[in-house]
Coordinates of C-alpha atoms and ligand atoms in Angstrom, one line a residue:
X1 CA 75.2 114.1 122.4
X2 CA 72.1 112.0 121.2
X3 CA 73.3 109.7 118.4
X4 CA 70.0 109.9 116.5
X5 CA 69.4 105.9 116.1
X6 CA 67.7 105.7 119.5
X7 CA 70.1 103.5 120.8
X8 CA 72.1 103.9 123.9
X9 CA 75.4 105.9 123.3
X10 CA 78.4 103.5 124.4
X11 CA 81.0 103.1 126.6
X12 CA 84.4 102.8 124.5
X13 CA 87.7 102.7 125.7
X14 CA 90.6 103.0 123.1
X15 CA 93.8 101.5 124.5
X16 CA 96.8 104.1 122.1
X17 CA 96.7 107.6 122.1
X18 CA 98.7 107.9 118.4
X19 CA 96.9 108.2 114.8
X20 CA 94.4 105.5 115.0
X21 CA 93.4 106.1 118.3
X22 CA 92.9 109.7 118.3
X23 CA 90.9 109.8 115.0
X24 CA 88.6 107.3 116.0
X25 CA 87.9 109.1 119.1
X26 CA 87.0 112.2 116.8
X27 CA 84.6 110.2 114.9
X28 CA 83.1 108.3 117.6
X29 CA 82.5 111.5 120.1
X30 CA 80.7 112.9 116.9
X31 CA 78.5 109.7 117.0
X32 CA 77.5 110.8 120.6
X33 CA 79.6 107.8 122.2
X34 CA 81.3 108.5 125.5
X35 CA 85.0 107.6 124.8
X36 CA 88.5 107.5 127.0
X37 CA 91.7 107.4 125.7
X38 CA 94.5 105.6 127.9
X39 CA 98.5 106.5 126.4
X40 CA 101.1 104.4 127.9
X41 CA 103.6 107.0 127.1
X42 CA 103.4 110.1 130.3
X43 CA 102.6 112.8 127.6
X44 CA 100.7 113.1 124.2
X45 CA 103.1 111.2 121.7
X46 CA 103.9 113.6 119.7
X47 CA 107.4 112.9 117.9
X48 CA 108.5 110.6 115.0
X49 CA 110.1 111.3 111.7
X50 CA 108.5 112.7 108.2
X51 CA 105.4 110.9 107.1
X52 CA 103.2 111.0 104.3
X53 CA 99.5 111.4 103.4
X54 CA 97.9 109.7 100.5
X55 CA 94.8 108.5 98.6
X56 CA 92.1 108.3 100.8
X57 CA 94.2 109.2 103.7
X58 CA 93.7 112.9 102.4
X59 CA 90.4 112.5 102.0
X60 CA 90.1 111.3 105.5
X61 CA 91.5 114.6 106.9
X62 CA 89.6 116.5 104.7
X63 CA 85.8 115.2 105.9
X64 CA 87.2 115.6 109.5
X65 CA 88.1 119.2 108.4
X66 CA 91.9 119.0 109.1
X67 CA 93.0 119.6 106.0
X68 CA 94.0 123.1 106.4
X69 CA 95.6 122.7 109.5
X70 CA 97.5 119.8 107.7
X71 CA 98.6 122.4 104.9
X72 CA 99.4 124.5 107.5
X73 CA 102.2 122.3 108.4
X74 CA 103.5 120.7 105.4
X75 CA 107.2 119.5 104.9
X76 CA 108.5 121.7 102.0
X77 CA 110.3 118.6 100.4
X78 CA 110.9 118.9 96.1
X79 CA 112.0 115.6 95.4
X80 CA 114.3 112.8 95.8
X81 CA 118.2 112.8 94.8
X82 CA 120.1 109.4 94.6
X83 CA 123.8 110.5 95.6
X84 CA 127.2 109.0 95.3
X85 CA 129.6 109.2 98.2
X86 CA 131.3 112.8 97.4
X87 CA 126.8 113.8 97.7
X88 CA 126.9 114.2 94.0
X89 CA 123.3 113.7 92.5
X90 CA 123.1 111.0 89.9
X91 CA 119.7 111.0 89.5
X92 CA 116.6 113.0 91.0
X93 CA 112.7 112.2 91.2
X94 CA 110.8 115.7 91.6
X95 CA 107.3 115.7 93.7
X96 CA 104.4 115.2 91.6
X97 CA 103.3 118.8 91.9
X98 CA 101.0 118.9 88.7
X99 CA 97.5 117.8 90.7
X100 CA 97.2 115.1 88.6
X101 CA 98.1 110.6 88.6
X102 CA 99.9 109.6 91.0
X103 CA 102.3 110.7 93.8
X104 CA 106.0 110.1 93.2
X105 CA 108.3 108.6 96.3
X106 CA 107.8 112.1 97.7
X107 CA 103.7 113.1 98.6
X108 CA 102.3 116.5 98.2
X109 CA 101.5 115.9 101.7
X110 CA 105.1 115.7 103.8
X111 CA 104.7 116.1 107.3
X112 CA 105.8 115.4 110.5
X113 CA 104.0 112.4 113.1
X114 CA 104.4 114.8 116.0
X115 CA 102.6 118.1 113.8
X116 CA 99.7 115.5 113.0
X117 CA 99.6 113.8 116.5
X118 CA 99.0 117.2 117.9
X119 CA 96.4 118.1 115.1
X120 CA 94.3 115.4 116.1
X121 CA 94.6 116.1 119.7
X122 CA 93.3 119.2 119.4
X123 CA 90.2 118.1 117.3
X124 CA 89.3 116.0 119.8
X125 CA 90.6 116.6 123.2
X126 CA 87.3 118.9 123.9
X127 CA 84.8 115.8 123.7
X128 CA 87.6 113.0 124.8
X129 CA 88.7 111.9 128.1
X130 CA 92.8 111.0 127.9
X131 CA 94.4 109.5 130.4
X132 CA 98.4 109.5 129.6
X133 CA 100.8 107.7 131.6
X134 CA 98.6 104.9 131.5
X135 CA 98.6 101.6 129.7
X136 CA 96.0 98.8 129.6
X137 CA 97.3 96.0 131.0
X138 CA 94.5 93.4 130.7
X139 CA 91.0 92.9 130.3
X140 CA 88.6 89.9 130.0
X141 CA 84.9 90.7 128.8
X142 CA 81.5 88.8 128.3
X143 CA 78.4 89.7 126.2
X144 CA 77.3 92.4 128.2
X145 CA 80.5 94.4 129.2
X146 CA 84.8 94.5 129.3
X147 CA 86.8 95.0 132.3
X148 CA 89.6 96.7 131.6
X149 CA 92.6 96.7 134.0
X150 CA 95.3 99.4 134.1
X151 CA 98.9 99.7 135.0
X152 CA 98.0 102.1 138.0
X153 CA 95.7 99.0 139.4
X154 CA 92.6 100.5 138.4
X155 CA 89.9 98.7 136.8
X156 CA 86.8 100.1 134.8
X157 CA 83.9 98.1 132.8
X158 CA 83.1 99.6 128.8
X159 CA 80.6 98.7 125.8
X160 CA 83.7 98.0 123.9
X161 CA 87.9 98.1 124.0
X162 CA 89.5 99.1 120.8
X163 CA 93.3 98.0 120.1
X164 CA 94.8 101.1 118.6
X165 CA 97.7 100.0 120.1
X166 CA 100.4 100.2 117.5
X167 CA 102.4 97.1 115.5
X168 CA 103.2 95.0 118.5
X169 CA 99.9 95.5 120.1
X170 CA 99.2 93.3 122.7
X171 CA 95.6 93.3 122.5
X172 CA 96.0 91.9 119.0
X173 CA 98.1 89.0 120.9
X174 CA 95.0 88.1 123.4
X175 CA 92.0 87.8 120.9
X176 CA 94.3 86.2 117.9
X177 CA 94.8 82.3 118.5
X178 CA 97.7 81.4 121.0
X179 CA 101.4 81.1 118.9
X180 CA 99.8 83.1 116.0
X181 CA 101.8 85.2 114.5
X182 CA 100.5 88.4 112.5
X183 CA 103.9 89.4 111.0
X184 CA 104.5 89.2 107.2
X185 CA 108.7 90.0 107.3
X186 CA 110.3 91.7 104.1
X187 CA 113.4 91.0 105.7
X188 CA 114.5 94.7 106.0
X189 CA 115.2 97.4 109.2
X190 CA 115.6 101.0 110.1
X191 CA 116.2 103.1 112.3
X192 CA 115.9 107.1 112.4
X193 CA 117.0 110.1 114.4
X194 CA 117.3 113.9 114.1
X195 CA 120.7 115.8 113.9
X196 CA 121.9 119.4 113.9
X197 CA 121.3 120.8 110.2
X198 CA 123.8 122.0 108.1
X199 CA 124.1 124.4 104.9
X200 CA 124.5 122.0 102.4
X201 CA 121.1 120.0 103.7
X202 CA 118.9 121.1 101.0
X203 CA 115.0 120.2 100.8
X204 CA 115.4 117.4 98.2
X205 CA 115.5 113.9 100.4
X206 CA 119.4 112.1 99.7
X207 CA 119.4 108.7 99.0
X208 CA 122.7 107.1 99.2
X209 CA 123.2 103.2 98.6
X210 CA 125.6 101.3 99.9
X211 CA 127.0 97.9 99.6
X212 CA 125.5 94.8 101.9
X213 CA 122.0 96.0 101.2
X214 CA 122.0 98.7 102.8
X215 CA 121.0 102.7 102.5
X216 CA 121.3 105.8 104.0
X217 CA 118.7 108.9 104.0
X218 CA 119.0 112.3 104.6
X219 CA 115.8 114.6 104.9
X220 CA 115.8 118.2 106.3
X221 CA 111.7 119.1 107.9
X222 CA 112.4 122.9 109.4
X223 CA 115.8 124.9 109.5
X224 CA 117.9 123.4 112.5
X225 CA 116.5 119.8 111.8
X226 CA 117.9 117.1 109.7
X227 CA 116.8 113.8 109.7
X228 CA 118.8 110.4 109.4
X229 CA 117.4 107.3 108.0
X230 CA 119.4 103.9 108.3
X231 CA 117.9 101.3 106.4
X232 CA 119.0 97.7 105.9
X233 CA 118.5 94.2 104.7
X234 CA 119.5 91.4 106.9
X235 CA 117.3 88.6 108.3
X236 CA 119.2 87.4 111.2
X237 CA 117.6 87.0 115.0
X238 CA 120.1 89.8 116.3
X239 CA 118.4 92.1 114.1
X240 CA 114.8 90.8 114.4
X241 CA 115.4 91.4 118.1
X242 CA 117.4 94.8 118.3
X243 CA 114.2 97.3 118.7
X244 CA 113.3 96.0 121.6
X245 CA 116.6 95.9 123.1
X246 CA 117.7 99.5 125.5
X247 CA 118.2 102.5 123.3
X248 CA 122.1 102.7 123.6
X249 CA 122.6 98.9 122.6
X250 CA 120.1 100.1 119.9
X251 CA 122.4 102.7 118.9
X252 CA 126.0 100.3 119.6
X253 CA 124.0 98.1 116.7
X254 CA 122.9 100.6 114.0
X255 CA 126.5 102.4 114.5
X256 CA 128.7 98.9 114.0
X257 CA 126.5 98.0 111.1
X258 CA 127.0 101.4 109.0
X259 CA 130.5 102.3 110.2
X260 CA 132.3 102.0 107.7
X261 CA 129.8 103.3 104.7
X262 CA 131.6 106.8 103.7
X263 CA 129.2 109.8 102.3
X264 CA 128.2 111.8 105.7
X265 CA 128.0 108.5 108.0
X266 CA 130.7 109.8 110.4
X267 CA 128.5 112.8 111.0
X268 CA 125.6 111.2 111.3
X269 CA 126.6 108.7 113.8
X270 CA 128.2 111.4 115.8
X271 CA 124.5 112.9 115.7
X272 CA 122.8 109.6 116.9
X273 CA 124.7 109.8 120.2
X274 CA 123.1 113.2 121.1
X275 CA 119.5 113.1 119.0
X276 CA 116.2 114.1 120.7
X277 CA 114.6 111.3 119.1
X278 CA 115.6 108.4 117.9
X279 CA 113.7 105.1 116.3
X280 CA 114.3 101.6 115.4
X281 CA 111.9 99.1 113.7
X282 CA 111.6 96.0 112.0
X283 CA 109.4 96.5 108.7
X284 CA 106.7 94.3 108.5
X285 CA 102.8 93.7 107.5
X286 CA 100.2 92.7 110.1
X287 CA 98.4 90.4 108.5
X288 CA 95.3 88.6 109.9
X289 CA 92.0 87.0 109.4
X290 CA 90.0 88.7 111.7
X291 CA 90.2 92.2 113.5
X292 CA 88.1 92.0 116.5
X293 CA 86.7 88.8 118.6
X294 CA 83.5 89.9 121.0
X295 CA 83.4 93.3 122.5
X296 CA 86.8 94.1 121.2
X297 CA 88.4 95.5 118.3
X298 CA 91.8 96.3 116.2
X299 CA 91.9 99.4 114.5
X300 CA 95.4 101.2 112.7
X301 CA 98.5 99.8 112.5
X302 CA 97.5 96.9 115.2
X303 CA 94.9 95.2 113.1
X304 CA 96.1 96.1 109.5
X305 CA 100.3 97.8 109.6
X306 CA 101.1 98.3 105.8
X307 CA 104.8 99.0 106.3
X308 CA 106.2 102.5 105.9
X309 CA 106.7 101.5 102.6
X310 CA 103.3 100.8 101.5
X311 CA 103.6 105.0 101.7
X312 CA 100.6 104.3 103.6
X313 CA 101.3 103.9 107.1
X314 CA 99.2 106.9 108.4
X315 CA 96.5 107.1 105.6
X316 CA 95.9 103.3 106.7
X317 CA 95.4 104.4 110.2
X318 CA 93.2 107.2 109.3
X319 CA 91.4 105.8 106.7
X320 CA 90.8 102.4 109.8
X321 CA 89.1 104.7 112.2
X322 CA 86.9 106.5 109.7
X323 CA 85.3 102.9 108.8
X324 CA 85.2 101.7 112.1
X325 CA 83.6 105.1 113.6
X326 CA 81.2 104.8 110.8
X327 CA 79.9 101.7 111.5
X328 CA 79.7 101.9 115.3
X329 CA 78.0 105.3 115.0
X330 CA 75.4 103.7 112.3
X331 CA 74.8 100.2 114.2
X332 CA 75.6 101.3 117.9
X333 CA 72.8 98.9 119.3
X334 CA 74.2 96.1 117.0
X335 CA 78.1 95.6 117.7
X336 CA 78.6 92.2 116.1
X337 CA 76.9 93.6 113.1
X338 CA 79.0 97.1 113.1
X339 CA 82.3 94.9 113.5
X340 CA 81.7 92.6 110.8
X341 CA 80.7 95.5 108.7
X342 CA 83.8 97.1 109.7
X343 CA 86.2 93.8 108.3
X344 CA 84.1 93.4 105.2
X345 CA 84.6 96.9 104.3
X346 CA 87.5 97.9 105.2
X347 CA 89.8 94.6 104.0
X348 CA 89.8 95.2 100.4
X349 CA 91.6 99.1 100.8
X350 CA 93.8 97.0 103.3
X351 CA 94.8 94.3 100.5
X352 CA 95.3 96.9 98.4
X353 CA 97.5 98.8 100.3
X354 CA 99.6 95.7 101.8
X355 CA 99.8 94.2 98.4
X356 CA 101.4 97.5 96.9
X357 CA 104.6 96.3 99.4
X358 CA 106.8 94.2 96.5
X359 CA 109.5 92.4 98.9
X360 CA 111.6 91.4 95.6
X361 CA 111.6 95.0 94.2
X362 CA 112.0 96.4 97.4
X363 CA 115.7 94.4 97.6
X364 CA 116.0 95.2 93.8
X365 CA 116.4 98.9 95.6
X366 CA 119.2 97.6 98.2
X367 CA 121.6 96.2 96.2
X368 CA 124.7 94.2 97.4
X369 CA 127.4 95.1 95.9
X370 CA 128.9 98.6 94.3
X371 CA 128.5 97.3 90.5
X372 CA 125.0 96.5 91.5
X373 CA 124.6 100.0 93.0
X374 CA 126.5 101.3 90.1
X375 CA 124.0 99.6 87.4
X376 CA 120.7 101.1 89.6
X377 CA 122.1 104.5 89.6
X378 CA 123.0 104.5 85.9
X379 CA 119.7 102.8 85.4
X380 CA 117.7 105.5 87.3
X381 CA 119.6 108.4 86.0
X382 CA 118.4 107.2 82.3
X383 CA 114.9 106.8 83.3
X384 CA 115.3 110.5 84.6
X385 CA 116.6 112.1 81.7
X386 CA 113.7 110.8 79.8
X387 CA 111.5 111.9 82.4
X388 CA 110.1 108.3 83.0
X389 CA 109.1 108.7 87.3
X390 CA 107.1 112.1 86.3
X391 CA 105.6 111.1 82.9
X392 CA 104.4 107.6 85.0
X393 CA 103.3 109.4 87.7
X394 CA 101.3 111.9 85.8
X395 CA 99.8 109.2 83.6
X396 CA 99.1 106.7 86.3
X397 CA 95.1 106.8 87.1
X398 CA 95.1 106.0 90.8
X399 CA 96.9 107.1 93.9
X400 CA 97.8 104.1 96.0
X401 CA 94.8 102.7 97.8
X402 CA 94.0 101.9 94.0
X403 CA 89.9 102.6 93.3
X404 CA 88.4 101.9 96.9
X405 CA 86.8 104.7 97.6
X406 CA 85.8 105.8 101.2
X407 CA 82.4 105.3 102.8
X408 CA 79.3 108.0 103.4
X409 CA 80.4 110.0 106.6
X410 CA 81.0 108.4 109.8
X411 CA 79.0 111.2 112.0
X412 CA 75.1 111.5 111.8
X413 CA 74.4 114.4 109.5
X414 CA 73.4 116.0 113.4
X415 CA 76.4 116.2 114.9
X416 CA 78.8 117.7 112.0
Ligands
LIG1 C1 106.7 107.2 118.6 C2 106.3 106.8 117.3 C3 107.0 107.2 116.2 C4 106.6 106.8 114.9 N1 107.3 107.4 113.8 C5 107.0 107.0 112.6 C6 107.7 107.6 111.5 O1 108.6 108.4 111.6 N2 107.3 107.1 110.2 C7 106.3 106.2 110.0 O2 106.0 105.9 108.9 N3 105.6 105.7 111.1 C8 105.9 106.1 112.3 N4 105.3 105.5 113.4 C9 104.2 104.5 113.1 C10 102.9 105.3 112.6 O3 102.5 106.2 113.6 C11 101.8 104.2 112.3 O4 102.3 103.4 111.3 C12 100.5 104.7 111.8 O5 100.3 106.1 112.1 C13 99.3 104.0 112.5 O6 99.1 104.5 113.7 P1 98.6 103.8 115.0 O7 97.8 104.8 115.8 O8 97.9 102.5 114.6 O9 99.9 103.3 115.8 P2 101.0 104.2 116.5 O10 101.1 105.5 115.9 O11 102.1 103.3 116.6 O12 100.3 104.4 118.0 C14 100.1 103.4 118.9 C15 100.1 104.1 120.3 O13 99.6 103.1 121.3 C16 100.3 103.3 122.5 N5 100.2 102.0 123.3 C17 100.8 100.8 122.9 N6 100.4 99.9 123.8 C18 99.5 100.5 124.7 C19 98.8 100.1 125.8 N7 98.8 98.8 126.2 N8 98.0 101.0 126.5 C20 98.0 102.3 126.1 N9 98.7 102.8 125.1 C21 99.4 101.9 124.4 C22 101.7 103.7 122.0 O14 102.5 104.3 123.0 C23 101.4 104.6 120.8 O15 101.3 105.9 121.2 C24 105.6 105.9 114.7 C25 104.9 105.4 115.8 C26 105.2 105.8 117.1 C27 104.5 105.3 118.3

């Protein structure tokens, strides 16, 4: 496909097959560009927990016209109940259903990574070549080209490597100066897994809160699926170096740290042992100056990650590769100008959304001990009964993202 500015289409390899990656090969295939896909992971990626869309992240699926096939797969989730440890609800925050302000901790757009991962594959698997089971080990470029090595020894030369490869990227590590480091702690983990559902698993999220800064979730996404959430505060190295440790020591940890926090916790550690899926991470920003040095890029979680409680994770992602695509597909004979177009777009929606991540009212939420806990809940149950979270919500101008509003279309008006 021509890409209507005359200029040649490129060659663009995207090292990450998950959000980032995948809708930034939609855009940039529409721009006429020639683009692989190499997934480290032997099959699409398709699994994860409950995720939300937001802000311009919905608008973002909407001009790639996904957001019916979104809808199509929404999490039916009403609200959020904070329960004691006999699961009594002491206070619940209903989903903002009313079309108007702002979301409440639950989006009207709950679904699930995998649902979304495969949406996106199938927008764009027709005019992308992926190559799973392979990871890009290496590369070195000049001004004309990159050489990209792989982890099955092959080499290949591109226009331009993009970093969609996730928090930790590594490509992030080669183009940022040696010993720097992008991460911007709160000083808080988790760790999530699926587990047989039960009757009493409703479709309002559980928040339970338990002493030592910590807090357990319960979220049910389909009827045989509940998911687990472990959350906790602790800054030590142990814990700063648990998700990359094997799964079962993963598991030994999360288990010895919760053991002894009543509500359901016996049956959801039972359900750890056995889950399909299960996930531990450190929550942290990436924050950096720059996003690309040369013929390569960052784009998603690797240049810009918000923090699952930014509530905008994915939107981030999304909302990444529509700018990027957009100004590669308007400047494609002009890199250094597309990519410093790119950062001086982009960075403001990014401070925005990293900025809405408040570490001290985060550990406001994860008290220490029970008469802490106890003054939150009474707190929160007050605020409720006056309808405080829906009246704020309803009243609030802006989604998060705040006012930044999403550039013209990344495709020539040709190719949509
Ligand atoms: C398995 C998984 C589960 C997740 N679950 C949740 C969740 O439940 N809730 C939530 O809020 N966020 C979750 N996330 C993170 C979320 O997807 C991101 O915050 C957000 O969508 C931005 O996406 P991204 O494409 O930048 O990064 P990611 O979605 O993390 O995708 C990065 C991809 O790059 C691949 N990759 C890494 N290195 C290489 C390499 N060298 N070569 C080739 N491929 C490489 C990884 O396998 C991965 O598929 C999950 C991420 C993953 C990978």
């Amino acid at each position: 496909m021509a890409n209507g500015s005359g200029a040649r289409p490129l060659r663009v390899l995207v090292a990450g097959g998950g959000i980032a990656g995948q809708a930034l090969a939609f855009w940039l295939t529409r721009g006429g560009h020639g683009v692989t896909v190499v997934e480290r992971f032997p099959a699409l990626r398709a699994t994860g927990a409950q995720v939300d869309l937001r802000g311009q992240g919905i608008e973002a699926v909407e001009r790639m016209g996904l957001l019916d096939a979104v809808r199509g797969k929404l999490v039916d989730e009403a609200g959020v109940a904070f329960v004691d440890a006999c699961g009594r609800a002491r206070a619940t925050i209903m989903a903002n259903t009313s079309g108007q302000g702002r979301q409440t901790l639950t989006s009207e757009y709950e679904i699930m990574r995998g649902d979304l991962v495969r949406i996106l594959h199938d927008a764009s698997k027709d005019d992308t070549e992926y190559l799973f089971g392979v990871s890009m080990d290496a590369f070195e470029q000049d001004e004309q080209k990159v050489v990209a090595h792989f982890s099955d020894g092959s080499s290949a030369e591109f226009d331009l490597l993009v970093g969609a490869d996730g928090q930790g990227s590594r490509i992030r590590q080669a183009i940022l100066p040696e010993g720097f480091d992008p991460y911007w702690r709160v000083g808080i983990h988790m760790a999530y897994w699926f587990i047989p559902r039960i009757a009493s698993d409703t479709n309002v999220r559980d928040t339970y809160m338990v002493p030592g800064g910590r807090q357990i979730m319960r979220r049910s996404h389909n009827p045989s699926e509940t998911q687990v959430y472990f959350v906790m505060r602790e800054e030590s190295e142990e814990a700063s170096v648990i998700h990359r440790e094997p799964v079962e020591r993963q598991r030994e940890f999360w288990a010895s740290r919760f053991r002894d926090a009543g509500w359901q916790t016996a049956r959801f550690i039972d359900g750890m042992q056995t889950s399909p899926f299960f996930y531990s991470q450190e929550i942290v920003q990436v924050r950096t100056d720059t996003w690309s040095k040369g013929r390569v890029v960052l784009v998603g979680d690797a240049a810009h990650c918000a923090s699952p409680y930014s509530g905008m994770g994915i939107s981030g992602g999304l909302v990444g590769a529509y700018v990027l695509a957009g100004e590669i597909n308007r400047h494609p004979g002009d890199l250094p100008t597309a990519l410093a177009r790119y950062d001086s777009v982009l960075r403001p929606f990014v401070d925005e959304i990293q900025g809405e991540v408040n570490p001290r009212l985060l550990r406001l939420g994860m008290p220490m001990t029970q008469r802490a806990i106890d003054a939150f809940l009474a707190a929160t149950a007050l605020a409720c009964f006056l309808h405080v979270p829906d009246l704020a919500a309803r009243f609030s101008k802006e989604d998060r993202g705040g006012s930044w509003q999403l550039p013209e279309n990344p495709a020539p008006i040709s190719a949509v």
